[in-house]
Tab-separated table of C-alpha atoms and ligand atoms in Angstrom:
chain	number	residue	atom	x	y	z
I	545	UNK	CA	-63.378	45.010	96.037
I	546	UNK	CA	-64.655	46.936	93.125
I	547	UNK	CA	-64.768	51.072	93.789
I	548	UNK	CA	-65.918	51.634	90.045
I	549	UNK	CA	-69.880	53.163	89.412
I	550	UNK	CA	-71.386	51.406	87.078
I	551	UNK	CA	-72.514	53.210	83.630
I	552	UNK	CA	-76.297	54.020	84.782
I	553	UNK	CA	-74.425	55.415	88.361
I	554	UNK	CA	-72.145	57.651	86.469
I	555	UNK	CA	-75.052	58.720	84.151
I	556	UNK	CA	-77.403	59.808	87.206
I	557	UNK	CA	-73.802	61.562	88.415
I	558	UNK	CA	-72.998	63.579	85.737
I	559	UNK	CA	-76.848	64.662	85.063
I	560	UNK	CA	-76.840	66.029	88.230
I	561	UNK	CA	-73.613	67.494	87.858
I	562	UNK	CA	-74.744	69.578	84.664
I	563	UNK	CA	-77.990	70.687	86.157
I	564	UNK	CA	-76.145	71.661	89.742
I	565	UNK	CA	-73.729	73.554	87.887
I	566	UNK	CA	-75.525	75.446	84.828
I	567	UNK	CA	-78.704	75.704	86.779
I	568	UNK	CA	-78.532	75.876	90.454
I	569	UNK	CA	-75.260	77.579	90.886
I	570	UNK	CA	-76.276	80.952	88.452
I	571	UNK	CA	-78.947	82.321	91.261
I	572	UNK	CA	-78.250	80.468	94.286
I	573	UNK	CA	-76.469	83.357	95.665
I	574	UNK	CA	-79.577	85.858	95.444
I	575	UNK	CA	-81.696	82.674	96.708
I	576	UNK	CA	-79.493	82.709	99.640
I	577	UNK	CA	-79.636	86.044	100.535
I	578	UNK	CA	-82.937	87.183	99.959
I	579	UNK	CA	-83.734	82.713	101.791
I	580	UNK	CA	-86.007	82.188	98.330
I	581	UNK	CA	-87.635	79.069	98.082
I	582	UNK	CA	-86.071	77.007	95.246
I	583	UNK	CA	-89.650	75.994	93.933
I	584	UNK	CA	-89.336	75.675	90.110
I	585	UNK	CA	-86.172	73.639	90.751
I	586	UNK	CA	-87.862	71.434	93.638
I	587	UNK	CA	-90.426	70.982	90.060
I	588	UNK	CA	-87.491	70.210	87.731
I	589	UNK	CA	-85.484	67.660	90.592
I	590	UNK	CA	-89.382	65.872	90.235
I	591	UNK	CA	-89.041	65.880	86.763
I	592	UNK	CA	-85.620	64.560	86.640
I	593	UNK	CA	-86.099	61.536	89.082
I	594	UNK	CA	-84.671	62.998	92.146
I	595	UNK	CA	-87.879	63.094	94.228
I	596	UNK	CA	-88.365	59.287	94.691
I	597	UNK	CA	-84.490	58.088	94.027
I	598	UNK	CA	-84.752	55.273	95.843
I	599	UNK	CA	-88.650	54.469	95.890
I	600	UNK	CA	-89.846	51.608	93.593
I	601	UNK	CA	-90.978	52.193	89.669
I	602	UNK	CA	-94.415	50.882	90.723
I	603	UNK	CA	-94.889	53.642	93.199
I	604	UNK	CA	-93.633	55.987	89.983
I	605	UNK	CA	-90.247	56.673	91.936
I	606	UNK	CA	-86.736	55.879	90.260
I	607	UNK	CA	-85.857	52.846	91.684
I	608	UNK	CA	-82.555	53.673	91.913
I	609	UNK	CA	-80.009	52.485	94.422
I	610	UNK	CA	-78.361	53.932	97.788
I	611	UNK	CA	-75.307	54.844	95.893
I	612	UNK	CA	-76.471	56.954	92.800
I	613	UNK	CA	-78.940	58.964	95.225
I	614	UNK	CA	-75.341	59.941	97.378
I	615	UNK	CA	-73.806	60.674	93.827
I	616	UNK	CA	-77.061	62.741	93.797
I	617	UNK	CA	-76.672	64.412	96.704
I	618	UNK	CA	-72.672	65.155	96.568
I	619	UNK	CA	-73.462	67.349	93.396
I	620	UNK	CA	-76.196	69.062	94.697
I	621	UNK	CA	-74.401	70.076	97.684
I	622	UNK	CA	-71.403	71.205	96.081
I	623	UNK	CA	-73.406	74.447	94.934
I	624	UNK	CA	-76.881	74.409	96.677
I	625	UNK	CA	-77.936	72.516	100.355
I	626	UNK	CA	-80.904	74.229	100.319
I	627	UNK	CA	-81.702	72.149	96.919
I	628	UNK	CA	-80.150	69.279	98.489
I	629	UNK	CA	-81.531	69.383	101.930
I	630	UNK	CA	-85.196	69.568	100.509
I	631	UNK	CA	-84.129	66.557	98.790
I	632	UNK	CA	-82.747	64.251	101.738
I	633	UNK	CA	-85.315	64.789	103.811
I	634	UNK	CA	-87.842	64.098	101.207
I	635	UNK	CA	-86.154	61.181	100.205
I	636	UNK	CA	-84.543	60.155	103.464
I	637	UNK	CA	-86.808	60.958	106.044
I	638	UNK	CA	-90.193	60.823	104.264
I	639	UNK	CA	-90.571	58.435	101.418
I	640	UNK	CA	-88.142	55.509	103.187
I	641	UNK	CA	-90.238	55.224	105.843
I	642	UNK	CA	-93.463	54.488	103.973
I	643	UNK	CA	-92.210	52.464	101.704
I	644	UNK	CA	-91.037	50.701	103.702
I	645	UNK	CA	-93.331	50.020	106.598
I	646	UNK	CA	-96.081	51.222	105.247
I	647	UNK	CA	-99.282	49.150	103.905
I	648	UNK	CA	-99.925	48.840	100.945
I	649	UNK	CA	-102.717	50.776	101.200
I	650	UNK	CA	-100.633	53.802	102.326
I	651	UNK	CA	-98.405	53.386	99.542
I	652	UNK	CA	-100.535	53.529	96.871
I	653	UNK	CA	-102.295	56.471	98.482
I	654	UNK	CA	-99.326	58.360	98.968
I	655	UNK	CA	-95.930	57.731	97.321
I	656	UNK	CA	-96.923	58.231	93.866
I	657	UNK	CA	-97.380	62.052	93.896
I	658	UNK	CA	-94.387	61.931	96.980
I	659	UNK	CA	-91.738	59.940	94.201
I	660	UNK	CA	-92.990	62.772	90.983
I	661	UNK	CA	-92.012	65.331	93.466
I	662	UNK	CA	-95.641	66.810	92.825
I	663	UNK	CA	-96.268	66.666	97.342
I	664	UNK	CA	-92.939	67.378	99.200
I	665	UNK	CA	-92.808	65.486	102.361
I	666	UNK	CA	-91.394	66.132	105.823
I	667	UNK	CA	-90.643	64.318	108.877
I	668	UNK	CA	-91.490	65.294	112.330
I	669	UNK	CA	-89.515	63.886	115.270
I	670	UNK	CA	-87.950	67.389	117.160
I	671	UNK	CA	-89.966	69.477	119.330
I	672	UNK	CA	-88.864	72.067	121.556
I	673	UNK	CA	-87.964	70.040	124.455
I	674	UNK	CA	-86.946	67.171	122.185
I	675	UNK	CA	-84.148	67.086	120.259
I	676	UNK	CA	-81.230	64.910	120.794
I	677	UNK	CA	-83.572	62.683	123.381
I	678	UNK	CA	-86.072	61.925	121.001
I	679	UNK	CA	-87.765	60.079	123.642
I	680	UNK	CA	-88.931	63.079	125.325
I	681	UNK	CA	-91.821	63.598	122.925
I	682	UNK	CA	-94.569	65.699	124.167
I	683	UNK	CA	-96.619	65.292	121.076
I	684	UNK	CA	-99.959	63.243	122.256
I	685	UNK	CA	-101.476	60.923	119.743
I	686	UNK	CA	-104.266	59.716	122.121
I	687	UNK	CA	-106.185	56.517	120.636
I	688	UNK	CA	-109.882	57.115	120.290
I	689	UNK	CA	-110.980	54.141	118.519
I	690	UNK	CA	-111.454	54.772	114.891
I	691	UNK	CA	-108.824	57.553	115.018
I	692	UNK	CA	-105.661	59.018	117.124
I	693	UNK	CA	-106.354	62.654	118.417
I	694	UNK	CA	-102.611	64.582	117.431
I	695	UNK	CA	-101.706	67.073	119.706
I	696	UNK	CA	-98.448	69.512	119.705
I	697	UNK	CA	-95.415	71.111	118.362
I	698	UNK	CA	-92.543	69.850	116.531
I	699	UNK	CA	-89.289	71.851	115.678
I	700	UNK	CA	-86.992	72.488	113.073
I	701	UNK	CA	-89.230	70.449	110.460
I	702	UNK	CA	-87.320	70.604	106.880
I	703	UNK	CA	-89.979	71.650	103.973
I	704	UNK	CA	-92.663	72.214	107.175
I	705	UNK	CA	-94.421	75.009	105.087
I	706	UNK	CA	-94.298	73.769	101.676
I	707	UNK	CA	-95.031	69.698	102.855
I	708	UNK	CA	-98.266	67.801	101.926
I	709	UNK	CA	-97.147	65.425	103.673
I	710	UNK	CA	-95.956	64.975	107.329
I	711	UNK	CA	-94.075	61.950	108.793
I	712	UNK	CA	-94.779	62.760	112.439
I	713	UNK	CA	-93.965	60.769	115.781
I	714	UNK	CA	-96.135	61.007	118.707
I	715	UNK	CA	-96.573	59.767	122.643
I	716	UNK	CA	-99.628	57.266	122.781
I	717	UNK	CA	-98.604	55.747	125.642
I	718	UNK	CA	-96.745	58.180	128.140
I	719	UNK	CA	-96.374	55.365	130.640
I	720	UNK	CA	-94.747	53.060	128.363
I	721	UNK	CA	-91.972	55.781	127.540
I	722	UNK	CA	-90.004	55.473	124.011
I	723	UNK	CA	-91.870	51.735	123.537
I	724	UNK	CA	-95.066	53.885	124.041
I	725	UNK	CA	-94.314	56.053	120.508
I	726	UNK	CA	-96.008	55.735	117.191
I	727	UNK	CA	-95.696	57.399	113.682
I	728	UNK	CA	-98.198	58.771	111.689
I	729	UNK	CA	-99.061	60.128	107.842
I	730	UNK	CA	-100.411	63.082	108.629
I	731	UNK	CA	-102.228	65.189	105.489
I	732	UNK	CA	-100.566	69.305	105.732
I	733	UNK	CA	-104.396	69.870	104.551
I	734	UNK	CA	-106.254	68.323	107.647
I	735	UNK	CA	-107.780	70.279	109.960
I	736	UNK	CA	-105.790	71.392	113.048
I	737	UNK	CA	-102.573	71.537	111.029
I	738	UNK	CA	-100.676	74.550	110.968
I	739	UNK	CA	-97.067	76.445	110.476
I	740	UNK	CA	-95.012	78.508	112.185
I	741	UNK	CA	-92.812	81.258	110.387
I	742	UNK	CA	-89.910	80.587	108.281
I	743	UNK	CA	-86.665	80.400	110.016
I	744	UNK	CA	-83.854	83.098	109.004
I	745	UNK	CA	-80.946	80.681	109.397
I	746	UNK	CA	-77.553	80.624	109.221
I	747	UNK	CA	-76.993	78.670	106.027
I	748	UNK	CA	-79.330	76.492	104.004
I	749	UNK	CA	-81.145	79.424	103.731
I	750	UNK	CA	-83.425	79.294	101.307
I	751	UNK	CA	-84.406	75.932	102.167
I	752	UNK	CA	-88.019	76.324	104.417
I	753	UNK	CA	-87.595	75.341	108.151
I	754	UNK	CA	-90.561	76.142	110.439
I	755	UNK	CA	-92.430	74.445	113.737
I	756	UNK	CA	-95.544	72.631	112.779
I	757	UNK	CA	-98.279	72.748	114.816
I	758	UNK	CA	-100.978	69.907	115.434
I	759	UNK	CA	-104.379	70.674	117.495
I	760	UNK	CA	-106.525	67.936	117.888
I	761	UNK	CA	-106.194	66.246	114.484
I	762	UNK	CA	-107.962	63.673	114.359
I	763	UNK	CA	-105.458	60.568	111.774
I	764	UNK	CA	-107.584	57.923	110.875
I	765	UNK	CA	-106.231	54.425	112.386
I	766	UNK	CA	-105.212	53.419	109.409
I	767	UNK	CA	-102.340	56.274	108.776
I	768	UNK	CA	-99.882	54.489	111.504
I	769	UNK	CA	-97.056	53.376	110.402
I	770	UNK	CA	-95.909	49.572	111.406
I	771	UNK	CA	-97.105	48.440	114.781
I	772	UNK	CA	-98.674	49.842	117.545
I	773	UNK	CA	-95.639	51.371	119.751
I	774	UNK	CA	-93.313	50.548	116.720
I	775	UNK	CA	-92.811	54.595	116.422
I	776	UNK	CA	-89.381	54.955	118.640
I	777	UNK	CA	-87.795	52.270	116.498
I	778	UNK	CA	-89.323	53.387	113.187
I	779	UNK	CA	-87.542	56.934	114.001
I	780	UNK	CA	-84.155	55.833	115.119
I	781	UNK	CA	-84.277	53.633	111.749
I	782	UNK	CA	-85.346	56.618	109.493
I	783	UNK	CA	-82.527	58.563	110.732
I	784	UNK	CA	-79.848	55.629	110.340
I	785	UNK	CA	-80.711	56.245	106.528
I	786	UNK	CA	-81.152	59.823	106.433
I	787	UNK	CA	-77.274	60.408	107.572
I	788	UNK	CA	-76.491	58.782	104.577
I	789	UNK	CA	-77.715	61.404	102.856
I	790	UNK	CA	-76.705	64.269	105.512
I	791	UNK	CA	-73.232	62.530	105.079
I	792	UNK	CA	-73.280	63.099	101.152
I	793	UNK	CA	-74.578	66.488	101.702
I	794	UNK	CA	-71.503	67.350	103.898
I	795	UNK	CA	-69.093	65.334	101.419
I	796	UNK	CA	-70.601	67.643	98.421
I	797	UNK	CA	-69.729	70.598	100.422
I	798	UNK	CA	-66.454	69.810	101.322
I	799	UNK	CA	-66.030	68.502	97.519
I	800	UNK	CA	-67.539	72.078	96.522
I	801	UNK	CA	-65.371	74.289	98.438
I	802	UNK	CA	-61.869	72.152	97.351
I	803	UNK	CA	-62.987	72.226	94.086
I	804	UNK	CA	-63.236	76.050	94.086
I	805	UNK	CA	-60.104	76.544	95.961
I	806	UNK	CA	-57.972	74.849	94.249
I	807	UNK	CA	-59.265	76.872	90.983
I	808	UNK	CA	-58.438	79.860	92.599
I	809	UNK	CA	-55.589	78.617	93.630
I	810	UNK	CA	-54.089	78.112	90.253
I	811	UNK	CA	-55.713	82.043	89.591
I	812	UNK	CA	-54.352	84.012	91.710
I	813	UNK	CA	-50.605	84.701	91.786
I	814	UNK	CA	-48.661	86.597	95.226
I	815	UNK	CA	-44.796	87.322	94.793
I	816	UNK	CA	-44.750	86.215	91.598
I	817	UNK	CA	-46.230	82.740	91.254
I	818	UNK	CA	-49.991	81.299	91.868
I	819	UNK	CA	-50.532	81.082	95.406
I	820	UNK	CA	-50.075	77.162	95.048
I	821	UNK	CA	-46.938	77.049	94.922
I	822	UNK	CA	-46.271	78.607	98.586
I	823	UNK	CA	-46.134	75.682	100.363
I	824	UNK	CA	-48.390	76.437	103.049
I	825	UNK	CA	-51.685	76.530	100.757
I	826	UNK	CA	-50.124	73.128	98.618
I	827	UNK	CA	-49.992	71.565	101.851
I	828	UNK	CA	-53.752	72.822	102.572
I	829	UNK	CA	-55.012	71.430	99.420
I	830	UNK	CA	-53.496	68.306	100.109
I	831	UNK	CA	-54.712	68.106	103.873
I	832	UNK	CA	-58.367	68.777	102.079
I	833	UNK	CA	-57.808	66.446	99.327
I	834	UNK	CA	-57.132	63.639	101.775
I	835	UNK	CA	-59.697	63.991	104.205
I	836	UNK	CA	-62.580	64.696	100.909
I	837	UNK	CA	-61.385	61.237	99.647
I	838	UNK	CA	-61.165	59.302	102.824
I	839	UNK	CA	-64.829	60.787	103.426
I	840	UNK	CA	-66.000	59.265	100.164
I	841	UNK	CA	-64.836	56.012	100.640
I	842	UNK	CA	-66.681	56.141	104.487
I	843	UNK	CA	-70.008	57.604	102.644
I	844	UNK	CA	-70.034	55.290	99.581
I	845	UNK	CA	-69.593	51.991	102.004
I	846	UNK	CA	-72.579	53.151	104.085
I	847	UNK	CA	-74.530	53.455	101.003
I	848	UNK	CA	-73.581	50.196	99.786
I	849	UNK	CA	-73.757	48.899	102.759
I	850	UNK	CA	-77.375	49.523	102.705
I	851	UNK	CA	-77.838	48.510	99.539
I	852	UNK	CA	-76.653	45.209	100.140
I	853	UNK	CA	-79.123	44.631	102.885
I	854	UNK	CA	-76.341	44.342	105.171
I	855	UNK	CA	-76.148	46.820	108.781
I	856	UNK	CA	-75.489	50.278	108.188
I	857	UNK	CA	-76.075	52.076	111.012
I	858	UNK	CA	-72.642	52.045	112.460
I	859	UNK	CA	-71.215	53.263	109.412
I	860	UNK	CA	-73.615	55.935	108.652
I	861	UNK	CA	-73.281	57.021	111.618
I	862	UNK	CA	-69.062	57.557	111.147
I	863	UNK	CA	-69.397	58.693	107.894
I	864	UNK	CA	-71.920	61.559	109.082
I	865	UNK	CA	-69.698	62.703	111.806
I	866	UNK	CA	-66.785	62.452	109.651
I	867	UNK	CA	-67.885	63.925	106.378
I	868	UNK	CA	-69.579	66.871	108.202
I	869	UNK	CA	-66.323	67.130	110.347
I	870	UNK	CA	-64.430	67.305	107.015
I	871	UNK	CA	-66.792	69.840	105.504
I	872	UNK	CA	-66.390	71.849	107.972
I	873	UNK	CA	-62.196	72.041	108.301
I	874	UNK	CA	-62.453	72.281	104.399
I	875	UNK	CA	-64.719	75.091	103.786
I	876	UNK	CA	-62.961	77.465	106.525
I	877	UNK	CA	-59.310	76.428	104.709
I	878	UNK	CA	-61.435	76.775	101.542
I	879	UNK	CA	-62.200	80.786	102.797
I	880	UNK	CA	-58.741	81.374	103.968
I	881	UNK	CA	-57.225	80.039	100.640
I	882	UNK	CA	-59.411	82.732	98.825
I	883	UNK	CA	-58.046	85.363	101.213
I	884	UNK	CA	-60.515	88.629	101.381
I	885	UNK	CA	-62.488	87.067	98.392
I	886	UNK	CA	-63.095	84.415	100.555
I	887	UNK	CA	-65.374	86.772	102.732
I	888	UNK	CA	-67.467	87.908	99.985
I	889	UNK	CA	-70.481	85.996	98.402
I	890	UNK	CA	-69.486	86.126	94.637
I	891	UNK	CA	-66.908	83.717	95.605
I	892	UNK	CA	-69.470	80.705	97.022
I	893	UNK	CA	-67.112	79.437	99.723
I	894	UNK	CA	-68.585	81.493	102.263
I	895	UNK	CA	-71.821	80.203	101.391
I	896	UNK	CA	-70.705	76.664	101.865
I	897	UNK	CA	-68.945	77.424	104.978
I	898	UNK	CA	-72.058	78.546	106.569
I	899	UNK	CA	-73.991	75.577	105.332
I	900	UNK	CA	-71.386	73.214	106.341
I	901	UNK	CA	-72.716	73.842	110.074
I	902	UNK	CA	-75.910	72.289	109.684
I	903	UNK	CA	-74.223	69.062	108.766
I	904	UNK	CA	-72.614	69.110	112.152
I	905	UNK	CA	-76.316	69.512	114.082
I	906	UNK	CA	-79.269	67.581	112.070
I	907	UNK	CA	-80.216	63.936	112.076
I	908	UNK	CA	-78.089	63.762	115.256
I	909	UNK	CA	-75.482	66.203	116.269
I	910	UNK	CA	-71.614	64.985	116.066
I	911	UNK	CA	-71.648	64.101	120.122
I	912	UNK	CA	-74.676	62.036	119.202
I	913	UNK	CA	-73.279	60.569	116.174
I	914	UNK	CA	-70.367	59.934	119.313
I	915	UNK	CA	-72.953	58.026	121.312
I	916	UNK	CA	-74.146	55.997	118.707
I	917	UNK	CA	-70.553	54.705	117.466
I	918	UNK	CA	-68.978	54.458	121.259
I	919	UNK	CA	-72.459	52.302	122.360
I	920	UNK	CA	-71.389	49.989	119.426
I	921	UNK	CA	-67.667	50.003	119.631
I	922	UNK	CA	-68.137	49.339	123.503
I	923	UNK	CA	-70.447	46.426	122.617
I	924	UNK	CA	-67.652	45.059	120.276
I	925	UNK	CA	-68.812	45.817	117.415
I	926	UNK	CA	-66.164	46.781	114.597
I	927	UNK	CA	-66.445	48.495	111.555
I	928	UNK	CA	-65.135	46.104	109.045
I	929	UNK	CA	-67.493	43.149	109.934
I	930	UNK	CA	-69.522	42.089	106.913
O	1264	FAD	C1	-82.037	73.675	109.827
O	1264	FAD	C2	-82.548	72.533	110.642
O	1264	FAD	C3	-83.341	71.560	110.043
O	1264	FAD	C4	-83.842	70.511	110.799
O	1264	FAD	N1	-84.704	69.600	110.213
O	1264	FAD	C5	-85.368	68.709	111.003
O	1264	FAD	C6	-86.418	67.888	110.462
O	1264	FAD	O1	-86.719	67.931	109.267
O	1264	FAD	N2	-87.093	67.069	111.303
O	1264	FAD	C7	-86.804	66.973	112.630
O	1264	FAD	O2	-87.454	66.209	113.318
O	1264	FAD	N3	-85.799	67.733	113.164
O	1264	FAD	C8	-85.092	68.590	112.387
O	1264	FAD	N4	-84.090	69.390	112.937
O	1264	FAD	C9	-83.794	69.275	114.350
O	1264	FAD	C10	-82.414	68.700	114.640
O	1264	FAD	O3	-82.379	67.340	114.340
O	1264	FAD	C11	-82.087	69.023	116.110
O	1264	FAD	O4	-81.842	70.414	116.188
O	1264	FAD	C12	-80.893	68.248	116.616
O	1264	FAD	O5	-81.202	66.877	116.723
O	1264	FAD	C13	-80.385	68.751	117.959
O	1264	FAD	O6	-81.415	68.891	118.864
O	1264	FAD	P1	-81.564	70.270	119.708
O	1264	FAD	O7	-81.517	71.377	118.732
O	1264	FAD	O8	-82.759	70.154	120.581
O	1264	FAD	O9	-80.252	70.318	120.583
O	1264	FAD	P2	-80.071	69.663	122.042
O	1264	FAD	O10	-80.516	68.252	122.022
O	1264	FAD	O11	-80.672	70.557	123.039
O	1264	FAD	O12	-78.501	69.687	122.186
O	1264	FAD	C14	-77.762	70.835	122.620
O	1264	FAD	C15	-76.288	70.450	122.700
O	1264	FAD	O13	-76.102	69.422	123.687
O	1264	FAD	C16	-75.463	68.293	123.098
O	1264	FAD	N5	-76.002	67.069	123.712
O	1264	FAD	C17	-77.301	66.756	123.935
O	1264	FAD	N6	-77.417	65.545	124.501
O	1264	FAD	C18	-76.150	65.045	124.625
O	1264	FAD	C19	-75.593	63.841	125.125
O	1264	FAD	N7	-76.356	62.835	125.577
O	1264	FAD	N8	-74.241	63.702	125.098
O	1264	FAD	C20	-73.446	64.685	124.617
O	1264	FAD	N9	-73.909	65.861	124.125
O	1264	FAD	C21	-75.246	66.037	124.132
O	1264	FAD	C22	-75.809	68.378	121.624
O	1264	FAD	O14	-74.903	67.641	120.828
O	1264	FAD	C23	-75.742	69.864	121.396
O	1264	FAD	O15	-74.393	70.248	121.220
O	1264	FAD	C24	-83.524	70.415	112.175
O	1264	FAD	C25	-82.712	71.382	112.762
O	1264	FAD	C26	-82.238	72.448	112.024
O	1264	FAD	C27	-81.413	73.500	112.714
């Protein structure tokens, strides 16, 4: 086994490193607060490769692998999930799924200005009645011939305003159930399209989260994605990806709030020595340290995993419910650590702690991350197979 990154992994690391920290981390606080869209540093992620990570150089993306777009997405998160949210599910949720199962055609059309970062994608699967059972979909994609007429509301949809692009799974054939569903590219600019507000949310607040609303759009035939009734399948596969990067968001998090602890740690002094050296916040820091390193190892193997063509949804689905479980111990021992500083902004944990939540509730909330690994353990499936 070889845990080392190679030199072009540690150089995509460390450049994301030195814009998260000099960058992102001077107004995210304000952006927080006042929930400001991060859009000149959505422009400078395009500029620096992180809008099409994974997608191929042809398309104009990075062609990068799995494992530098986590090493991506750790820093990020460490100081800014709004930043890094935008980017998963652009990445993720959007680009992966036309590349690939898209035509050719449909690539060509739409991943190069997707990959520069110059169109911001989103993907469409919640609605209000369907979140966890995604096979409730009330969206109607009714097949007229030369075109499907799109009908309804989805929920929650990650860069909904600011998207050119939509991702968005539909109902064709009601009677047919889940193996009835399709996926469509959907153009924000078509008619029929529309937004609802801006969510004020509890963290990743300045990312945009709205409803989007679809009233008889008519998507030309050719805009499905893979084949007809293929769109339950395509969706459960897009998400098996995207909680790699949900897990490396809630890694960064729990990485971020550590890191700042144990800073502080070494800072601030009670009786008469830093607070480190009462045994009950070592022992904390240890407990975090632990549980921050035995997330990496889950998150990394998913990503290589994936990378080496080999099944990954079983262990993306334990490193998202792990890592966001360990984000979410870490940043409230990360608050108490800071003590009343904790509960103030200026000191960042706070921040994390609220975005460590979401980790915890999209792409498939932990009991569903539960349901996924218990359907596979039951079927006698382990971990470690290769
Ligand atoms: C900020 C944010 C961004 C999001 N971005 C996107 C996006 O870009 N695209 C998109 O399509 N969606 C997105 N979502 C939606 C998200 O994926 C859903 O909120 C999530 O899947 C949960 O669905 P729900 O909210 O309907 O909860 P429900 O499904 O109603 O669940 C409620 C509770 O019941 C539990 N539960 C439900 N079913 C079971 C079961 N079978 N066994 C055990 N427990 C169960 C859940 O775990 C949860 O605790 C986003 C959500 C948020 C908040």
């Amino acid at each position: 086994m070889n845990f080392s990154l190679t030199e072009e992994q540690k150089m995509v690391r460390d450049a994301a490193r030195d814009f998260a920290q000099t960058e992102l981390k001077a107004g995210v606080i304000e952006r927080d607060t006042h929930q400001t869209h991060p859009t000149e540093f959505v422009q400078k992620m395009g500029e620096m490769g992180f809008m099409g990570m994974m997608t191929d150089e042809k398309y104009g993306g990075a062609g990068l692998d799995t494992l530098s777009y986590v090493l991506v997405m750790e820093e990020l998160s460490k100081v800014d999930n709004s930043c890094s949210v935008i980017v998963s599910a652009h990445n993720s949720l959007a680009i992966w799924g036309i590349e690939k199962y898209g035509t050719e055609e449909q690539k060509q059309k739409y991943l190069p200005s997707l990959a520069s970062g110059e169109t911001i994608g989103a993907f469409c699967l919640s609605e209000p009645e369907a979140g966890s059972d995604a096979t409730s979909q009330r969206t109607t994609a009714e097949d007229k011939g030369d075109f499907y007429l799109l009908n309804g509301t989805k929920n929650w949809i990650t860069n909904g305003k600011k998207a050119g692009i939509y991702v968005v799974i539909a109902q064709t054939y009601p009677e047919k159930k889940h193996k009835g569903i399709n996926a469509f590219i959907v153009e924000a600019a078509w008619q029929g399209v529309s937004t609802g507000v801006k969510e004020d949310k509890l963290g990743i607040r300045s990312s945009d989260t709205s409803s989007v609303m679809f009233q008889d759009v008519k998507v030309p035939k050719e805009n499905r994605i893979g084949a007809d009734g293929f769109g339950f399948k395509f969706a459960m596969q897009t998400l098996d990806g995207g909680r790699i990067g949900i897990a490396a968001q809630a890694l960064g998090i729990a990485a971020g709030a550590y890191e700042l602890a144990l800073a502080y740690s070494h800072e601030r002094k009670t009786f008469g020595k830093p607070i480190n050296e009462h045994q009950a916040i070592a022992f904390k820091l240890a407990d975090m340290a632990m549980k921050i390193e035995a997330a990496r190892l889950m998150v990394y193997r998913a990503a290589w995993l994936k990378d080496e063509g080999l099944d990954y949804a079983q262990a993306a689905a334990m490193a998202k419910l792990y890592a966001s479980e360990v984000a979410m111990e870490t940043t409230v021992e990360a608050v108490q650590i800071h003590g009343g500083y904790g509960f103030v902004k200026e000191y960042h944990v706070e921040r994390l702690m609220r975005d460590a939540k979401i980790t915890q509730i999209y792409e498939g909330t932990s009991e569903i991350q539960r349901v996924v690994i218990s359907r596979n353990v039951i079927k006698g499936q382990t971990y470690l197979d290769l």
